[in-house]
GROMACS .gro file of C-alpha atoms in nm:
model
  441
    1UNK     CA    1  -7.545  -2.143   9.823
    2UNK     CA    2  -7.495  -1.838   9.988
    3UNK     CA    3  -7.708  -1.936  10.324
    4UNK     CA    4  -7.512  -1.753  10.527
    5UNK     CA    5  -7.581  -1.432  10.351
    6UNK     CA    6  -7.883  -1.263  10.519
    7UNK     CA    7  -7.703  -1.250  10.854
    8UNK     CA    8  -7.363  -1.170  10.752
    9UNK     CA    9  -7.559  -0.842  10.573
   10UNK     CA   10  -7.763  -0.810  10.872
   11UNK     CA   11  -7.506  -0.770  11.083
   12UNK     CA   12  -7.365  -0.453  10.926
   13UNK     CA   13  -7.740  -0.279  10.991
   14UNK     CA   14  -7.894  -0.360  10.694
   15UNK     CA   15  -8.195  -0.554  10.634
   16UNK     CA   16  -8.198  -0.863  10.462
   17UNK     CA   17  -8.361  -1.186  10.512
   18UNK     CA   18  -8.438  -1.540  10.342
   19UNK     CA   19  -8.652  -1.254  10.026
   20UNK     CA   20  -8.298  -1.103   9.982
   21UNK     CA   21  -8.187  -1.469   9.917
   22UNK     CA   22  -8.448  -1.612   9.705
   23UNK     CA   23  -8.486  -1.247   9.520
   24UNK     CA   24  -8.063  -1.322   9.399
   25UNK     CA   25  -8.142  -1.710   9.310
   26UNK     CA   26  -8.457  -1.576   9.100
   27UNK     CA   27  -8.212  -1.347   8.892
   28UNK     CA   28  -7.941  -1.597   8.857
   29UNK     CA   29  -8.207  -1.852   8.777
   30UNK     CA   30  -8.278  -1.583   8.441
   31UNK     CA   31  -7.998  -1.574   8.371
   32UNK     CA   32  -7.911  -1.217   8.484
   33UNK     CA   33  -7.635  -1.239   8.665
   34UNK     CA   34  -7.301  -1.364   8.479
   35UNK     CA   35  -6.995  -1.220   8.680
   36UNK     CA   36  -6.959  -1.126   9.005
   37UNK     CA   37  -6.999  -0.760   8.900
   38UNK     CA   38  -7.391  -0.861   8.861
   39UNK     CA   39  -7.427  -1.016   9.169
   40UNK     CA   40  -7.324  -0.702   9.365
   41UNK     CA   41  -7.523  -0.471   9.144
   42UNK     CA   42  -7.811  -0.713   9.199
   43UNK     CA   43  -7.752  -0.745   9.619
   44UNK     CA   44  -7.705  -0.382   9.555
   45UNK     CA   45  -8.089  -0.271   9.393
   46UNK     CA   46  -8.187  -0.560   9.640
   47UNK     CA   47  -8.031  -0.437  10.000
   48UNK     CA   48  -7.960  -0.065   9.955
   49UNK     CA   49  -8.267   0.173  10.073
   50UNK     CA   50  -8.127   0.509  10.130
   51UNK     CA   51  -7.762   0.621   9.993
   52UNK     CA   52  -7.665   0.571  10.400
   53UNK     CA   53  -7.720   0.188  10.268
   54UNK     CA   54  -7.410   0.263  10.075
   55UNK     CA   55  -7.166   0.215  10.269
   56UNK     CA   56  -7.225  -0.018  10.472
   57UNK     CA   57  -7.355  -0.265  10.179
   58UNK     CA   58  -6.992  -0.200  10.006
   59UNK     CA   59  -6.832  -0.314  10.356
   60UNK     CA   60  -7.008  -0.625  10.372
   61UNK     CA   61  -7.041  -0.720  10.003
   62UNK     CA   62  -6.577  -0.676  10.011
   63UNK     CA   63  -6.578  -0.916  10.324
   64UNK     CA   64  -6.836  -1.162  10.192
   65UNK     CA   65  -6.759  -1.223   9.869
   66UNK     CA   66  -6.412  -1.086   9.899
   67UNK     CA   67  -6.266  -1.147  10.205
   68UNK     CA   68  -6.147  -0.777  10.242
   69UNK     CA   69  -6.238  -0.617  10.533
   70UNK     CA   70  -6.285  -0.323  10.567
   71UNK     CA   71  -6.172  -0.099  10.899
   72UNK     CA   72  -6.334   0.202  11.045
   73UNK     CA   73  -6.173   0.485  10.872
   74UNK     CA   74  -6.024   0.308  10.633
   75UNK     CA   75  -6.043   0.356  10.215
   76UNK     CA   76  -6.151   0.094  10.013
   77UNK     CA   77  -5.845   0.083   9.800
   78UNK     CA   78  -5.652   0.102  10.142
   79UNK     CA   79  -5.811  -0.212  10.246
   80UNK     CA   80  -5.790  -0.407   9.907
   81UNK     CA   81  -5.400  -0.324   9.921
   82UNK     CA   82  -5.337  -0.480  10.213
   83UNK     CA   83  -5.586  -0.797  10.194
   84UNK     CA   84  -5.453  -1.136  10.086
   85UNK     CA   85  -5.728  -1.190   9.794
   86UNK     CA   86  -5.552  -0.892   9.652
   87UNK     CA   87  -5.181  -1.001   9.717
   88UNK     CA   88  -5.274  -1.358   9.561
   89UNK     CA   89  -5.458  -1.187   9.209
   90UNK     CA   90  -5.151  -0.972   9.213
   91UNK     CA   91  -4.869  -1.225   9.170
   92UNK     CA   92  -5.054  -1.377   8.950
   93UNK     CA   93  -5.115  -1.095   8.754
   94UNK     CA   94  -4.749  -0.923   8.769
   95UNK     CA   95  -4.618  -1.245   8.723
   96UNK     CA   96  -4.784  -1.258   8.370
   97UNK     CA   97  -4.791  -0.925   8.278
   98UNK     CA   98  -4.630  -0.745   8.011
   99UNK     CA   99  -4.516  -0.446   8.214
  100UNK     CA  100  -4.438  -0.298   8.485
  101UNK     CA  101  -4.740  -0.167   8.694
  102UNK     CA  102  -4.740   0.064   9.036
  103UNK     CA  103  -4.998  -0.026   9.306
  104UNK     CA  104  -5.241   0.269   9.219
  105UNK     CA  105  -5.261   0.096   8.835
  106UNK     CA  106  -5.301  -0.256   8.978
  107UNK     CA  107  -5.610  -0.151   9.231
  108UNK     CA  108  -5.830  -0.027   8.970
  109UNK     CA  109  -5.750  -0.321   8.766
  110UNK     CA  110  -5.865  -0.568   8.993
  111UNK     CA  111  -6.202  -0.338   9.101
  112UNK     CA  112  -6.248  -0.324   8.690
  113UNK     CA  113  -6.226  -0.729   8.717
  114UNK     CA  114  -6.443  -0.771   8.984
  115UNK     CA  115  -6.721  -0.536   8.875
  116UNK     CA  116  -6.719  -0.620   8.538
  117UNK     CA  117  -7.080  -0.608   8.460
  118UNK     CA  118  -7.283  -0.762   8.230
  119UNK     CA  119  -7.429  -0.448   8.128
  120UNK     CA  120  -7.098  -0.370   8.019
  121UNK     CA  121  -7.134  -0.635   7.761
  122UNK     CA  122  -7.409  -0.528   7.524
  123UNK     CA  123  -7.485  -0.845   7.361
  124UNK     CA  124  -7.445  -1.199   7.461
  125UNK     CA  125  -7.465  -1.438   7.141
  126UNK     CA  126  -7.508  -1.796   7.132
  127UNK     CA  127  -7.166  -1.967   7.123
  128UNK     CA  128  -7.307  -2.291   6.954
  129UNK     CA  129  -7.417  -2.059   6.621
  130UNK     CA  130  -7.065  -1.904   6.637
  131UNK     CA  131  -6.930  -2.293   6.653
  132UNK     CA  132  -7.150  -2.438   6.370
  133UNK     CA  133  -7.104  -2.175   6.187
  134UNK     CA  134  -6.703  -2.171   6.203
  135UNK     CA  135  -6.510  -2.350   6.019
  136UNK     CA  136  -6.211  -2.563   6.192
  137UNK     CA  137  -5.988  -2.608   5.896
  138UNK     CA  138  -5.948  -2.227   5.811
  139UNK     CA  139  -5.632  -2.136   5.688
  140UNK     CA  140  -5.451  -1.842   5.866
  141UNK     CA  141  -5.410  -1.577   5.594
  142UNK     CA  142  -5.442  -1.319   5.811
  143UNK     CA  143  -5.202  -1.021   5.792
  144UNK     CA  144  -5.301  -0.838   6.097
  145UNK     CA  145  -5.034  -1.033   6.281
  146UNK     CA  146  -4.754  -0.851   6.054
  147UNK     CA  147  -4.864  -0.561   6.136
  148UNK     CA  148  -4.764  -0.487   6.475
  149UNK     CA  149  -4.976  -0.396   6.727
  150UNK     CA  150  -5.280  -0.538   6.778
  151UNK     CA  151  -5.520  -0.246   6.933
  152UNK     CA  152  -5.691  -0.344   7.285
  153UNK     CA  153  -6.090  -0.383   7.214
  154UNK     CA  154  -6.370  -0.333   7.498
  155UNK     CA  155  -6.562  -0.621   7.618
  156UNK     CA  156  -6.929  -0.493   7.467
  157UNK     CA  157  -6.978  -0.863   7.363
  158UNK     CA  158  -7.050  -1.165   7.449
  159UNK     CA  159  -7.031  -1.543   7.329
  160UNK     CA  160  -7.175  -1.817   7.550
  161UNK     CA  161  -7.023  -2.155   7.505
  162UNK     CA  162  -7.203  -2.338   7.795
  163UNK     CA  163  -7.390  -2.576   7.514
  164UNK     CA  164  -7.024  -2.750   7.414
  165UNK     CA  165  -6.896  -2.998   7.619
  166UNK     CA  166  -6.551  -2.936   7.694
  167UNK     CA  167  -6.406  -3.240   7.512
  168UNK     CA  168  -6.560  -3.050   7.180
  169UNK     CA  169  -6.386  -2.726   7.267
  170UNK     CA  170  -6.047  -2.894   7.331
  171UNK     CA  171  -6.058  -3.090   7.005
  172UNK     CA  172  -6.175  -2.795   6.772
  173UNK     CA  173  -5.909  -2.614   6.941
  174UNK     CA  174  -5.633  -2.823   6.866
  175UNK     CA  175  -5.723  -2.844   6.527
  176UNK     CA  176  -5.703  -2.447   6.542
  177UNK     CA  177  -5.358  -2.462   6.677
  178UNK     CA  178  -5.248  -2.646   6.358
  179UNK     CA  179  -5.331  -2.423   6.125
  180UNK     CA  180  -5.282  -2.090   6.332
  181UNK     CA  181  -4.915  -1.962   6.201
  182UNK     CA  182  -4.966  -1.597   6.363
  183UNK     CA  183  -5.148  -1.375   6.639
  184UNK     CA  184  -5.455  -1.286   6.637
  185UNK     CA  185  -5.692  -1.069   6.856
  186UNK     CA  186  -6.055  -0.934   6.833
  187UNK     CA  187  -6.217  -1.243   6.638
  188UNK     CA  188  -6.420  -1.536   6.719
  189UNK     CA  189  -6.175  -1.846   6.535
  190UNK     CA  190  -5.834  -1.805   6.625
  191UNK     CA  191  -5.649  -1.863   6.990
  192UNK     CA  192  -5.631  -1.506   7.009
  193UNK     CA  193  -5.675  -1.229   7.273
  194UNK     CA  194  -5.980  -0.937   7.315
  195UNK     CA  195  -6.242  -1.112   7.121
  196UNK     CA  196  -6.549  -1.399   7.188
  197UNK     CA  197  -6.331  -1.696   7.074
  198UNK     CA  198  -6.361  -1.965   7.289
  199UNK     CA  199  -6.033  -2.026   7.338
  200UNK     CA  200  -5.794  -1.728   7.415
  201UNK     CA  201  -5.734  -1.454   7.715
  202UNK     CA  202  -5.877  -1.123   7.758
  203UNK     CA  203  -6.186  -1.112   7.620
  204UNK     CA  204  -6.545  -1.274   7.648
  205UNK     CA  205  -6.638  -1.582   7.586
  206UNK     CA  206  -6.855  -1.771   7.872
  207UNK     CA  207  -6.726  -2.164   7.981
  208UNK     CA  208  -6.439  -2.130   7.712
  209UNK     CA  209  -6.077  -2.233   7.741
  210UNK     CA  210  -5.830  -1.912   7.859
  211UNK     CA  211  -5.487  -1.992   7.725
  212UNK     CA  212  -5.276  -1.768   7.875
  213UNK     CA  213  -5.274  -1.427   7.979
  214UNK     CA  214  -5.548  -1.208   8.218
  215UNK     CA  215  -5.913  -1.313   8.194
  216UNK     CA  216  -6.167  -1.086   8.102
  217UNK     CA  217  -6.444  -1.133   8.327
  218UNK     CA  218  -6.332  -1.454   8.546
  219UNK     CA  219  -6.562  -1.700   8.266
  220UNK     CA  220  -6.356  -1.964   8.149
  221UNK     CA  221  -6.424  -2.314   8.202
  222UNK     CA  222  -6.064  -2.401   8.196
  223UNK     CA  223  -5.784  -2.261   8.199
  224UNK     CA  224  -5.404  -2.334   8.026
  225UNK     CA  225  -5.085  -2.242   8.012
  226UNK     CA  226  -4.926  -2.439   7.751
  227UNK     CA  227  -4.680  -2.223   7.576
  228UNK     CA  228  -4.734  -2.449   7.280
  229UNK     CA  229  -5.068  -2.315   7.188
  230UNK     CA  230  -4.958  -1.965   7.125
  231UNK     CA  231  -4.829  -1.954   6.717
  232UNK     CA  232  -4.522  -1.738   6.720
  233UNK     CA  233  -4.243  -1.650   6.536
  234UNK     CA  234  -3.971  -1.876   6.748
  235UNK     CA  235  -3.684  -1.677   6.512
  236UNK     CA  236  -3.849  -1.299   6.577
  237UNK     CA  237  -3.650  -1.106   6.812
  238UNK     CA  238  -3.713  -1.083   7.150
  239UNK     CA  239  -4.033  -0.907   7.176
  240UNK     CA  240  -4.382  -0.901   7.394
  241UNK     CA  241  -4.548  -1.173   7.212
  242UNK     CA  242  -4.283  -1.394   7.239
  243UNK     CA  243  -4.106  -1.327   7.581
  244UNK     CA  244  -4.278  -1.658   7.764
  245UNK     CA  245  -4.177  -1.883   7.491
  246UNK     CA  246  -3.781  -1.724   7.584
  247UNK     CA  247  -3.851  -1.793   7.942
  248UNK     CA  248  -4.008  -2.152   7.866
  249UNK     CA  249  -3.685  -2.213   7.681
  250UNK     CA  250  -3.484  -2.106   7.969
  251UNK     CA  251  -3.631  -2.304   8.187
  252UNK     CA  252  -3.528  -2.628   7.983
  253UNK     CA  253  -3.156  -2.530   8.188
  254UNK     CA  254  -3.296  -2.712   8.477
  255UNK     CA  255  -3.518  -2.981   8.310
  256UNK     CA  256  -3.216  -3.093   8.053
  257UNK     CA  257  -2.909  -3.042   8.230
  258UNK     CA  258  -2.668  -3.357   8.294
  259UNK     CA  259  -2.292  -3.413   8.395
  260UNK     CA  260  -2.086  -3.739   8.327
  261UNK     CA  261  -1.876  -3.832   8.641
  262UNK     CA  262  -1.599  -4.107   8.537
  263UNK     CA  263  -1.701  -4.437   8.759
  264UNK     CA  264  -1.412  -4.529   8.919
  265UNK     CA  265  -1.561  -4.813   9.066
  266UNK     CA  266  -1.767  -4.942   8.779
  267UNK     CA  267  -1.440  -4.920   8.567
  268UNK     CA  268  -1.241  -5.121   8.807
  269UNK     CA  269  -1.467  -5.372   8.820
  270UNK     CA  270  -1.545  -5.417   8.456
  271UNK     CA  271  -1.146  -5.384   8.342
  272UNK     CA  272  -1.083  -5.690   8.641
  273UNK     CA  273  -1.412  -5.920   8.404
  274UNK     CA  274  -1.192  -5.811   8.078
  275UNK     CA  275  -0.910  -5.906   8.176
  276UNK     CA  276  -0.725  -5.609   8.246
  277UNK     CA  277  -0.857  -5.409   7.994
  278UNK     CA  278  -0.956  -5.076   8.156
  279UNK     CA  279  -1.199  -4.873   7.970
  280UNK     CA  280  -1.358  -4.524   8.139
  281UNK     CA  281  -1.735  -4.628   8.273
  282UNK     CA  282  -1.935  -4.278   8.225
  283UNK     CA  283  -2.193  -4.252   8.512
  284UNK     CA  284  -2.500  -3.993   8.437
  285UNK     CA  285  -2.631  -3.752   8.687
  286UNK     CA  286  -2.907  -3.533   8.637
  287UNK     CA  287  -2.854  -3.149   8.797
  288UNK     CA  288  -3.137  -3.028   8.981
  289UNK     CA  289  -3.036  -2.705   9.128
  290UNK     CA  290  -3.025  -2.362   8.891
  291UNK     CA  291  -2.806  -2.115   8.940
  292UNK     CA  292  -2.821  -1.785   8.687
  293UNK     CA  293  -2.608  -1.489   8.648
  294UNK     CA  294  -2.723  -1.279   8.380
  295UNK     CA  295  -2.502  -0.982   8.234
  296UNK     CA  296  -2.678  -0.670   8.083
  297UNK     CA  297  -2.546  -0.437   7.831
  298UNK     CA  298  -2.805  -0.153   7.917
  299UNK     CA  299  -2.624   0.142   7.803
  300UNK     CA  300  -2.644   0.341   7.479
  301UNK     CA  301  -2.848   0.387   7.153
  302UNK     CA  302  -2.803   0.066   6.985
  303UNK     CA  303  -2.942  -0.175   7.256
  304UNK     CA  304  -3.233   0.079   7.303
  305UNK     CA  305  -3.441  -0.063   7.081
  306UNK     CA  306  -3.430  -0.410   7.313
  307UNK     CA  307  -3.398  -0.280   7.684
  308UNK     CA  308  -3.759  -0.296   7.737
  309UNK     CA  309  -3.798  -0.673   7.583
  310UNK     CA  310  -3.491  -0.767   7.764
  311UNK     CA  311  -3.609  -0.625   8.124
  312UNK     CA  312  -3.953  -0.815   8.027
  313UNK     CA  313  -3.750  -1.131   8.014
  314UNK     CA  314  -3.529  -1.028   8.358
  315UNK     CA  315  -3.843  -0.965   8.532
  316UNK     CA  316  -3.994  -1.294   8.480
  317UNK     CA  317  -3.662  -1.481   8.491
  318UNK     CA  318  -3.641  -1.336   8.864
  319UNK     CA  319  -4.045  -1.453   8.938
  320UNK     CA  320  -3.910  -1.818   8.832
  321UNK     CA  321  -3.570  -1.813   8.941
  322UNK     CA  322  -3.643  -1.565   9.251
  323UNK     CA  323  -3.370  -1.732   9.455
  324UNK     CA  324  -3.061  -1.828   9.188
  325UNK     CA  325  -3.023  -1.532   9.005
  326UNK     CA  326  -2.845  -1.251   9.039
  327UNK     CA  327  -2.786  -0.990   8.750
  328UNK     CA  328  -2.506  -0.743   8.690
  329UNK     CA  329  -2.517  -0.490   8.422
  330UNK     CA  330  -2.206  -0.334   8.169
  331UNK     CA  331  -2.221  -0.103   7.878
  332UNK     CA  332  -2.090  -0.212   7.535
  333UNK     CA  333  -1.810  -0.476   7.673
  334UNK     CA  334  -1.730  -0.612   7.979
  335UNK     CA  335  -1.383  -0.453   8.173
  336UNK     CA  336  -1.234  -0.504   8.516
  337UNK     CA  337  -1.565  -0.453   8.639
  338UNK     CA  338  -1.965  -0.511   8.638
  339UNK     CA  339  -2.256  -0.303   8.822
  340UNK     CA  340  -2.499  -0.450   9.072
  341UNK     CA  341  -2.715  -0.161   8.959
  342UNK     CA  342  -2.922  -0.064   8.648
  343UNK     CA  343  -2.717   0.324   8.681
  344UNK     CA  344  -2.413   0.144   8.686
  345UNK     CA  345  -2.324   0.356   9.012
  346UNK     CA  346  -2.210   0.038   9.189
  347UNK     CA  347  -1.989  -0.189   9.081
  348UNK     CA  348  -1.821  -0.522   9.169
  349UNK     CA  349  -1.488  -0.646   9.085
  350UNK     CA  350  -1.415  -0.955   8.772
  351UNK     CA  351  -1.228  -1.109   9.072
  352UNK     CA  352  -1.534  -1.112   9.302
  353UNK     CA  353  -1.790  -1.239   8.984
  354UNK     CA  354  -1.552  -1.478   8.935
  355UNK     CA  355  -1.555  -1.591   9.264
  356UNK     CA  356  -1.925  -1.760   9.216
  357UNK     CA  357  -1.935  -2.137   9.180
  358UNK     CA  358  -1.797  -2.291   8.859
  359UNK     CA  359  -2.185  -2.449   8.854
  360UNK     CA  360  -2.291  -2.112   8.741
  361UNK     CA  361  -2.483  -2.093   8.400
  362UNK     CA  362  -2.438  -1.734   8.259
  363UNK     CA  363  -2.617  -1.571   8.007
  364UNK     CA  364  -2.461  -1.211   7.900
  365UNK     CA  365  -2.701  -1.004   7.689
  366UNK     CA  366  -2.590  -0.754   7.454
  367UNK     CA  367  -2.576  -0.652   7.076
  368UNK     CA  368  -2.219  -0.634   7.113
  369UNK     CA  369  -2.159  -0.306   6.847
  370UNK     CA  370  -1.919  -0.083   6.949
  371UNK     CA  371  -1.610   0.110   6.840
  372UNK     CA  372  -1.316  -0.139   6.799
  373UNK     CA  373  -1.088   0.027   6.999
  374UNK     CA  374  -1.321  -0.011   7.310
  375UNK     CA  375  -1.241  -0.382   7.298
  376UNK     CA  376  -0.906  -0.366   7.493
  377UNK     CA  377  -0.650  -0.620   7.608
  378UNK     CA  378  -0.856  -0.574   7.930
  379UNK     CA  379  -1.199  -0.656   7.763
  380UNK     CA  380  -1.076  -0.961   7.628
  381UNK     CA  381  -0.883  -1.094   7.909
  382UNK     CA  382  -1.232  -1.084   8.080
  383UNK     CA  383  -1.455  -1.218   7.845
  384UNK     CA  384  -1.228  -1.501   7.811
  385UNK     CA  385  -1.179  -1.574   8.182
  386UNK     CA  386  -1.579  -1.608   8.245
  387UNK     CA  387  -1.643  -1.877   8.003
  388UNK     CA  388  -1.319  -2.053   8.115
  389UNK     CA  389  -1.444  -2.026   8.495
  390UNK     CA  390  -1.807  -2.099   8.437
  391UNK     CA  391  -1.834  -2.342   8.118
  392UNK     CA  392  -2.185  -2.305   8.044
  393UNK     CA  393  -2.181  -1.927   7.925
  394UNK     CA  394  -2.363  -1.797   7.620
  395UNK     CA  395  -2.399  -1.457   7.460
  396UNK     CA  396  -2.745  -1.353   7.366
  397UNK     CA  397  -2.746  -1.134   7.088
  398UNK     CA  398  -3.036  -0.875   6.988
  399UNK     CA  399  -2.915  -0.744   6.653
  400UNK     CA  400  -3.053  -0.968   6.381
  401UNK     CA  401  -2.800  -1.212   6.285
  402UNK     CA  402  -2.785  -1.078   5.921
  403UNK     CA  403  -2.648  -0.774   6.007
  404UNK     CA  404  -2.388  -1.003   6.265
  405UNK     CA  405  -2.111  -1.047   5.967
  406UNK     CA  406  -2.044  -0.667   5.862
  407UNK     CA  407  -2.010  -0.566   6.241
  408UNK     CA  408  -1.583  -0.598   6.386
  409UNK     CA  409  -1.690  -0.630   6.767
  410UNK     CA  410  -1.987  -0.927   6.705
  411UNK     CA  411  -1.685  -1.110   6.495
  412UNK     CA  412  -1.487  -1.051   6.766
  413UNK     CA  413  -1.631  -1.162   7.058
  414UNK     CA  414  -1.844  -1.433   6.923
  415UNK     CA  415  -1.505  -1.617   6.851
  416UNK     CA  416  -1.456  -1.592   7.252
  417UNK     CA  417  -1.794  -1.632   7.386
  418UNK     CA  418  -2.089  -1.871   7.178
  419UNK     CA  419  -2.331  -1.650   7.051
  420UNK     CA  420  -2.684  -1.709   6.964
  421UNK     CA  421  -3.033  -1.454   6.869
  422UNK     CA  422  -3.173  -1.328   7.133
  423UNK     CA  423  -3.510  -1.530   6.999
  424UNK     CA  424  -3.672  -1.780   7.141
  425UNK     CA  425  -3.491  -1.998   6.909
  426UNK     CA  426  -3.176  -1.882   6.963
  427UNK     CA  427  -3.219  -1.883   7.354
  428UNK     CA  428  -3.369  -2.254   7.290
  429UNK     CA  429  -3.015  -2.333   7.132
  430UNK     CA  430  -2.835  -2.150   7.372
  431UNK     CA  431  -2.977  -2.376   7.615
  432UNK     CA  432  -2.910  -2.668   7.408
  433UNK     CA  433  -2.551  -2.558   7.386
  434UNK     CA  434  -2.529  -2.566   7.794
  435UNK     CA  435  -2.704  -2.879   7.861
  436UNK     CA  436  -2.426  -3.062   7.636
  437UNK     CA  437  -2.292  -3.305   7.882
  438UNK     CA  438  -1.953  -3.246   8.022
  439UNK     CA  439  -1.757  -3.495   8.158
  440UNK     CA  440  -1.580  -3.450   8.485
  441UNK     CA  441  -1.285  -3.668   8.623
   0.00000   0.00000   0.00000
């Protein structure tokens, strides 16, 4: 391990030899370095002399352990920017983010990942006391879920699972799963996030199981993204928490969908064996390709309160679906016309959206309130005329369907368009409702 070190260090004019080497493998050896933030700052007391050391130790440590090069002249962010280890944790990352991030944001989060430190963590405890001491059949009581946010804690512990096989971990944490009915963060039982659980994302717990979610310091064991292990509330609206399982359910479009084609052939054949009795044969195929138009309503107070949930789910609808969607946007109801843009600046004829393949599936998202006279003779010739051109077409409603029977327009328009919660149980039946098999002839 590491062989090659001394002379790739030597050859940026600083001295290091087969000490420098066995020096790191005596530290690792106690134990003292954890992340990859301790092997620089151990390379770093090790190698660097005089502060001249400085920068050319930071040059070689980026392009050894790193692969980022850096060029004469160039800044260090400059050169993590451009460098593929960078673009590779960065679609990763965005793709499971929660928000939208600029390139200044996402540098410093990956330098925070890399040099994470264990000096930043205080105090590492023994993972096999926390296990013995926990008890797998706890019963979730906890209201912290309820209560919205759960606040971000700093990694200044912790626990070190390396004693548990991971057969043990997987099987205590299933038996977790079944009792966890909400989220959790901070502790050291639950599938949770920011705490020294061994199962979980974003926190600190050495060989454990990340579920999910950003890493805090690159230590798991294994890692999965089975949405099934995340306890949430499939009939909450749309919301952070629960924006994968949405997508997950989305994604059923392409795993469920099936048309019946009559068999002409088949049908022939078996009316000729029963005697000339001719009964339609029903031949299954299985649809592989996805195609997505999604219509906004992203205009006015009352879908407010949803835009940024909604563009969560748009954004990582795009990621999955990066070359089958395309997404229009309308405010309130849907005219003559839709907008290629989120200003609504630039818009598109009904004639030319109704020009896309029939094979279309179309989701239209919107909480449907408005003033009844804004639904026109107009409005409804169109939002009859997209679910007769493109038969798997759902409406995805915000507002909680409580509120749905007092409100004209939802009355209205459900009765021309299926409407379902904009949950991820609502967008699960939604999806159900498409993948209905349709029989053509």
């Amino acid at each position: 391990m590491f062989s090659s070190l001394p002379e790739h260090f030597r050859s940026y004019g600083l001295k290091a030899d087969v000490r420098t080497l066995l020096l790191l493998r005596k530290a690792m050896q106690r134990d003292l370095v954890k992340t990859l933030g301790d092997v620089h700052n151990v390379l770093k007391g090790i190698i660097v002399k005089e502060p001249t050391d400085i920068g050319p130790f930071t040059k070689a440590y980026y392009a050894y352990f790193l692969h980022i090069p850096i060029k004469p002249g160039e800044t260090l962010e400059d050169a993590i920017k451009r460098s593929e280890t960078f673009q590779k944790w960065k679609t990763k990352f965005v793709e499971e983010a929660d928000r939208e991030y600029d390139d200044e944001e996402l540098t410093n989060l990956f330098l925070d990942e890399v040099h994470l430190t264990s000096y930043d963590i205080k105090e590492v405890i023994s993972g096999k006391e926390i296990w013995d001491k926990d008890n797998p059949d706890l019963e979730d009581k906890d209201p912290q879920a309820e209560e919205g946010e759960i606040p971000e804690r700093q990694l200044d512990k912790m626990a070190d699972y390396s004693e548990l096989s991971l057969e043990e971990l997987l099987e205590r944490m299933e038996k977790v799963r079944e009792q966890q009915k909400t989220r959790h963060g901070g502790g050291s039982h639950w599938i949770g996030t920011g705490g020294i659980s061994p199962y979980g994302h974003g926190g600190a717990a050495k060989n454990g199981i990340r579920v999910g979610g950003q890493g805090g310091g690159k230590m798991a064991r294994k890692v999965m993204g089975d949405k099934h292990y995340f306890p949430i509330d499939k009939d909450a609206t749309l919301n952070d928490n629960n924006v994968d399982a949405a997508l997950a359910s989305i994604k059923g479009v392409i795993q469920e969908s099936n048309t019946e084609k009559l068999d002409v052939p088949q049908t022939i054949k078996s009316g000729i064996k029963r005697g000339g009795l001719f009964i339609p044969e029903l031949s299954s195929e299985k649809n592989e390709e996805l195609k997505v138009i999604v219509l906004i309503d992203n205009g006015g107070y009352s879908m407010a309160p949803y835009v940024r949930s909604v563009q969560n789910l748009f954004r990582k609808m795009k990621t999955r679906f990066a070359h089958d969607l395309e997404v229009y946007y309308f405010h309130n109801t849907i005219y003559d016309r839709v907008y290629v843009d989120e200003r609504r600046t630039k818009a598109i004829s009904m004639e030319k959206l109704l020009s896309h393949s029939k094979d279309y599936r179309v989701f239209i998202m919107g909480d449907a309130a408005m003033a009844p006279y804004e639904i026109t003779q107009g409005s409804v010739d169109s939002l009859k005329a997209i679910p007769k051109k493109f038969k798997k077409t759902v409406w995805l409603n915000p507002e909680p369907i409580k509120y749905w029977p007092h409100t004209y327009t939802i009355q209205l328009i459900k009765q021309l368009i299926p409407m379902f919660p904009l949950t991820p149980a609502g967008i699960e039946r939604a999806v159900r409702s498409m993948n209905n098999k349709s029989t053509e002839g």
